[in-house]
PDB file of C-alpha atoms in Angstrom:
ATOM      1  CA  ILE A   1      69.742  97.896 144.632  1.00  0.00           C
ATOM      2  CA  MET A   2      71.170  99.777 142.058  1.00  0.00           C
ATOM      3  CA  SER A   3      68.317 100.115 139.925  1.00  0.00           C
ATOM      4  CA  GLY A   4      66.234 100.996 142.939  1.00  0.00           C
ATOM      5  CA  GLU A   5      68.855 103.703 143.485  1.00  0.00           C
ATOM      6  CA  ILE A   6      68.724 105.238 139.979  1.00  0.00           C
ATOM      7  CA  LEU A   7      64.902 105.339 139.983  1.00  0.00           C
ATOM      8  CA  ARG A   8      64.883 107.409 143.258  1.00  0.00           C
ATOM      9  CA  GLN A   9      67.443 109.631 141.536  1.00  0.00           C
ATOM     10  CA  ILE A  10      65.274 109.960 138.745  1.00  0.00           C
ATOM     11  CA  PHE A  11      62.494 110.854 140.845  1.00  0.00           C
ATOM     12  CA  GLU A  12      64.298 113.360 142.623  1.00  0.00           C
ATOM     13  CA  ALA A  13      65.208 115.159 139.660  1.00  0.00           C
ATOM     14  CA  LEU A  14      61.719 114.827 137.991  1.00  0.00           C
ATOM     15  CA  GLY A  15      59.199 115.181 140.770  1.00  0.00           C
ATOM     16  CA  PRO A  16      59.736 119.140 141.364  1.00  0.00           C
ATOM     17  CA  LYS A  17      59.481 119.582 137.908  1.00  0.00           C
ATOM     18  CA  LEU A  18      56.150 117.806 137.510  1.00  0.00           C
ATOM     19  CA  LYS A  19      54.762 119.012 140.714  1.00  0.00           C
ATOM     20  CA  ASP A  20      55.272 122.654 139.807  1.00  0.00           C
ATOM     21  CA  ALA A  21      53.459 122.077 136.399  1.00  0.00           C
ATOM     22  CA  GLN A  22      50.611 120.443 138.389  1.00  0.00           C
ATOM     23  CA  SER A  23      50.658 122.855 141.165  1.00  0.00           C
ATOM     24  CA  THR A  24      47.633 124.951 140.158  1.00  0.00           C
ATOM     25  CA  GLU A  25      45.629 121.705 139.203  1.00  0.00           C
ATOM     26  CA  LYS A  26      43.247 120.520 141.679  1.00  0.00           C
ATOM     27  CA  LYS A  27      44.034 116.990 142.931  1.00  0.00           C
ATOM     28  CA  LYS A  28      42.276 113.982 141.736  1.00  0.00           C
ATOM     29  CA  GLY A  29      41.726 112.430 145.120  1.00  0.00           C
ATOM     30  CA  LYS A  30      43.560 111.118 148.226  1.00  0.00           C
ATOM     31  CA  VAL A  31      45.352 107.172 147.964  1.00  0.00           C
ATOM     32  CA  LEU A  32      47.132 106.055 151.394  1.00  0.00           C
ATOM     33  CA  LEU A  33      50.146 103.509 150.133  1.00  0.00           C
ATOM     34  CA  GLY A  34      52.303 101.471 151.889  1.00  0.00           C
ATOM     35  CA  THR A  35      54.540  98.308 152.018  1.00  0.00           C
ATOM     36  CA  VAL A  36      53.054  96.038 154.845  1.00  0.00           C
ATOM     37  CA  ALA A  37      54.649  94.683 157.894  1.00  0.00           C
ATOM     38  CA  GLY A  38      57.242  92.314 157.324  1.00  0.00           C
ATOM     39  CA  ASP A  39      58.189  93.589 154.092  1.00  0.00           C
ATOM     40  CA  ILE A  40      60.885  96.335 153.160  1.00  0.00           C
ATOM     41  CA  HIS A  41      60.477  96.225 149.191  1.00  0.00           C
ATOM     42  CA  ASP A  42      59.888  99.398 147.980  1.00  0.00           C
ATOM     43  CA  ILE A  43      60.940  99.750 144.426  1.00  0.00           C
ATOM     44  CA  GLY A  44      57.441  98.590 143.061  1.00  0.00           C
ATOM     45  CA  LYS A  45      55.850 101.017 145.558  1.00  0.00           C
ATOM     46  CA  ASP A  46      57.943 104.068 144.753  1.00  0.00           C
ATOM     47  CA  VAL A  47      56.970 103.538 141.060  1.00  0.00           C
ATOM     48  CA  VAL A  48      53.537 103.555 141.765  1.00  0.00           C
ATOM     49  CA  LYS A  49      53.829 106.195 144.360  1.00  0.00           C
ATOM     50  CA  PHE A  50      55.391 108.320 141.487  1.00  0.00           C
ATOM     51  CA  MET A  51      52.671 107.470 138.810  1.00  0.00           C
ATOM     52  CA  LEU A  52      49.867 108.516 140.860  1.00  0.00           C
ATOM     53  CA  ASP A  53      51.838 111.865 141.813  1.00  0.00           C
ATOM     54  CA  VAL A  54      52.321 112.647 138.232  1.00  0.00           C
ATOM     55  CA  ASN A  55      48.758 111.631 137.510  1.00  0.00           C
ATOM     56  CA  GLY A  56      47.203 114.169 139.843  1.00  0.00           C
ATOM     57  CA  PHE A  57      46.724 112.264 143.227  1.00  0.00           C
ATOM     58  CA  ASP A  58      47.489 113.709 146.680  1.00  0.00           C
ATOM     59  CA  VAL A  59      49.514 110.563 148.145  1.00  0.00           C
ATOM     60  CA  LEU A  60      50.615 109.928 151.527  1.00  0.00           C
ATOM     61  CA  ASP A  61      53.374 106.926 151.240  1.00  0.00           C
ATOM     62  CA  LEU A  62      54.083 105.470 154.643  1.00  0.00           C
ATOM     63  CA  GLY A  63      57.196 103.425 153.750  1.00  0.00           C
ATOM     64  CA  VAL A  64      57.796  99.916 154.344  1.00  0.00           C
ATOM     65  CA  ASP A  65      57.323  97.349 156.934  1.00  0.00           C
ATOM     66  CA  VAL A  66      54.218  99.194 158.072  1.00  0.00           C
ATOM     67  CA  PRO A  67      52.082  97.845 160.732  1.00  0.00           C
ATOM     68  CA  HIS A  68      48.123  97.493 160.779  1.00  0.00           C
ATOM     69  CA  GLU A  69      48.191 100.113 163.422  1.00  0.00           C
ATOM     70  CA  LYS A  70      49.974 102.607 161.350  1.00  0.00           C
ATOM     71  CA  PHE A  71      47.535 102.049 158.397  1.00  0.00           C
ATOM     72  CA  ILE A  72      44.327 102.487 160.718  1.00  0.00           C
ATOM     73  CA  GLU A  73      45.731 105.705 161.998  1.00  0.00           C
ATOM     74  CA  SER A  74      46.590 107.279 158.686  1.00  0.00           C
ATOM     75  CA  LEU A  75      42.957 106.456 157.335  1.00  0.00           C
ATOM     76  CA  LYS A  76      41.441 108.014 160.286  1.00  0.00           C
ATOM     77  CA  GLU A  77      43.758 111.129 159.725  1.00  0.00           C
ATOM     78  CA  PHE A  78      44.607 111.294 156.017  1.00  0.00           C
ATOM     79  CA  LYS A  79      40.755 110.355 154.854  1.00  0.00           C
ATOM     80  CA  PRO A  80      41.567 108.590 151.769  1.00  0.00           C
ATOM     81  CA  LYS A  81      39.232 107.208 149.154  1.00  0.00           C
ATOM     82  CA  VAL A  82      42.102 104.503 148.162  1.00  0.00           C
ATOM     83  CA  LEU A  83      44.398 102.412 149.876  1.00  0.00           C
ATOM     84  CA  ALA A  84      47.052 100.737 147.975  1.00  0.00           C
ATOM     85  CA  LEU A  85      48.817  97.984 150.021  1.00  0.00           C
ATOM     86  CA  SER A  86      52.184  96.726 148.550  1.00  0.00           C
ATOM     87  CA  GLY A  87      54.135  93.324 149.097  1.00  0.00           C
ATOM     88  CA  PHE A  88      56.667  91.625 147.218  1.00  0.00           C
ATOM     89  CA  LEU A  89      56.993  88.409 149.979  1.00  0.00           C
ATOM     90  CA  THR A  90      54.534  85.801 150.347  1.00  0.00           C
ATOM     91  CA  LEU A  91      54.439  86.751 153.867  1.00  0.00           C
ATOM     92  CA  ALA A  92      52.802  89.919 152.673  1.00  0.00           C
ATOM     93  CA  PHE A  93      49.540  87.877 152.149  1.00  0.00           C
ATOM     94  CA  ASP A  94      48.875  87.325 155.753  1.00  0.00           C
ATOM     95  CA  SER A  95      49.856  90.946 156.530  1.00  0.00           C
ATOM     96  CA  MET A  96      47.294  92.280 154.135  1.00  0.00           C
ATOM     97  CA  LYS A  97      44.870  90.037 155.468  1.00  0.00           C
ATOM     98  CA  GLU A  98      45.377  91.314 158.980  1.00  0.00           C
ATOM     99  CA  ILE A  99      45.321  94.657 157.847  1.00  0.00           C
ATOM    100  CA  ILE A 100      41.927  94.606 156.273  1.00  0.00           C
ATOM    101  CA  GLN A 101      40.447  92.713 158.960  1.00  0.00           C
ATOM    102  CA  LYS A 102      41.667  95.484 161.309  1.00  0.00           C
ATOM    103  CA  ILE A 103      40.313  98.083 158.808  1.00  0.00           C
ATOM    104  CA  ASN A 104      36.605  96.403 159.141  1.00  0.00           C
ATOM    105  CA  GLU A 105      36.788  96.019 162.870  1.00  0.00           C
ATOM    106  CA  ALA A 106      37.624  99.631 162.995  1.00  0.00           C
ATOM    107  CA  GLY A 107      34.522 100.507 160.918  1.00  0.00           C
ATOM    108  CA  LEU A 108      36.326 101.913 158.143  1.00  0.00           C
ATOM    109  CA  ARG A 109      35.917  99.451 155.601  1.00  0.00           C
ATOM    110  CA  ASP A 110      33.135 101.106 153.768  1.00  0.00           C
ATOM    111  CA  LYS A 111      35.024 104.362 153.462  1.00  0.00           C
ATOM    112  CA  VAL A 112      38.089 103.146 151.299  1.00  0.00           C
ATOM    113  CA  LYS A 113      38.649 101.081 148.272  1.00  0.00           C
ATOM    114  CA  ILE A 114      41.632  98.581 148.674  1.00  0.00           C
ATOM    115  CA  MET A 115      44.124  97.521 145.790  1.00  0.00           C
ATOM    116  CA  ILE A 116      46.887  95.165 146.491  1.00  0.00           C
ATOM    117  CA  GLY A 117      50.253  94.913 144.461  1.00  0.00           C
ATOM    118  CA  GLY A 118      53.503  93.457 144.408  1.00  0.00           C
ATOM    119  CA  GLY A 119      55.522  90.605 142.301  1.00  0.00           C
ATOM    120  CA  THR A 120      53.865  87.384 144.123  1.00  0.00           C
ATOM    121  CA  LEU A 121      50.267  88.677 144.254  1.00  0.00           C
ATOM    122  CA  ASP A 122      47.618  87.813 141.571  1.00  0.00           C
ATOM    123  CA  GLU A 123      43.684  87.694 141.781  1.00  0.00           C
ATOM    124  CA  ARG A 124      43.390  84.883 143.884  1.00  0.00           C
ATOM    125  CA  ILE A 125      45.152  86.807 146.792  1.00  0.00           C
ATOM    126  CA  VAL A 126      42.585  89.409 146.435  1.00  0.00           C
ATOM    127  CA  GLU A 127      39.864  87.127 147.548  1.00  0.00           C
ATOM    128  CA  TYR A 128      42.376  85.625 150.325  1.00  0.00           C
ATOM    129  CA  VAL A 129      42.745  89.019 151.717  1.00  0.00           C
ATOM    130  CA  ASP A 130      39.367  90.655 150.955  1.00  0.00           C
ATOM    131  CA  ALA A 131      40.603  93.452 149.012  1.00  0.00           C
ATOM    132  CA  ASP A 132      38.692  95.183 145.988  1.00  0.00           C
ATOM    133  CA  ALA A 133      41.342  94.496 143.333  1.00  0.00           C
ATOM    134  CA  TYR A 134      44.834  93.532 142.250  1.00  0.00           C
ATOM    135  CA  GLY A 135      47.090  95.811 140.043  1.00  0.00           C
ATOM    136  CA  ASP A 136      49.918  94.320 138.087  1.00  0.00           C
ATOM    137  CA  SER A 137      51.471  97.652 137.386  1.00  0.00           C
ATOM    138  CA  ALA A 138      51.679 101.299 138.298  1.00  0.00           C
ATOM    139  CA  VAL A 139      49.374 101.997 135.454  1.00  0.00           C
ATOM    140  CA  ASP A 140      46.759  99.504 136.791  1.00  0.00           C
ATOM    141  CA  ALA A 141      47.089 101.226 140.122  1.00  0.00           C
ATOM    142  CA  VAL A 142      46.626 104.635 138.224  1.00  0.00           C
ATOM    143  CA  ASN A 143      43.519 103.094 136.291  1.00  0.00           C
ATOM    144  CA  LEU A 144      42.042 101.559 139.444  1.00  0.00           C
ATOM    145  CA  ALA A 145      42.385 104.990 141.501  1.00  0.00           C
ATOM    146  CA  THR A 146      40.815 106.820 138.845  1.00  0.00           C
ATOM    147  CA  LYS A 147      37.920 104.704 138.226  1.00  0.00           C
ATOM    148  CA  TRP A 148      37.204 104.541 141.836  1.00  0.00           C
ATOM    149  CA  MET A 149      37.667 108.381 142.413  1.00  0.00           C
ATOM    150  CA  GLU A 150      35.040 108.795 139.551  1.00  0.00           C
ATOM    151  CA  GLY A 151      32.657 106.072 140.907  1.00  0.00           C
TER     152      GLY A 151
END
């Protein structure tokens, strides 16, 4: 908890300075980000958000314990090219699977690339939830988003 608070303070101190330095640059693209329903862990998600921000992406962070309805609504309104689902607990697997199923049912799956990340996730979970990729770090998230925006 303490490390999370320290991290938030660093983001608050550096964020405005970095955003000012980038204000004239064109954004690389939109990324929708959130921790899935049933999970309230946010440190990893917040690091990914920070890294995407400082690398020139327009990031909408939905927060933690986000239900599938909020992801669908935000996909329709924000229209990102990338969706990043975060989850630390094993119960996140089923939440991620449900979110992606609902995205399919809403007819939005072909409009967005989906990456997943979190402490208990790996490549096997990508297949289980039907995501496009797994990132093991915030750097992986930036690299995937960059690749997908360019491709």
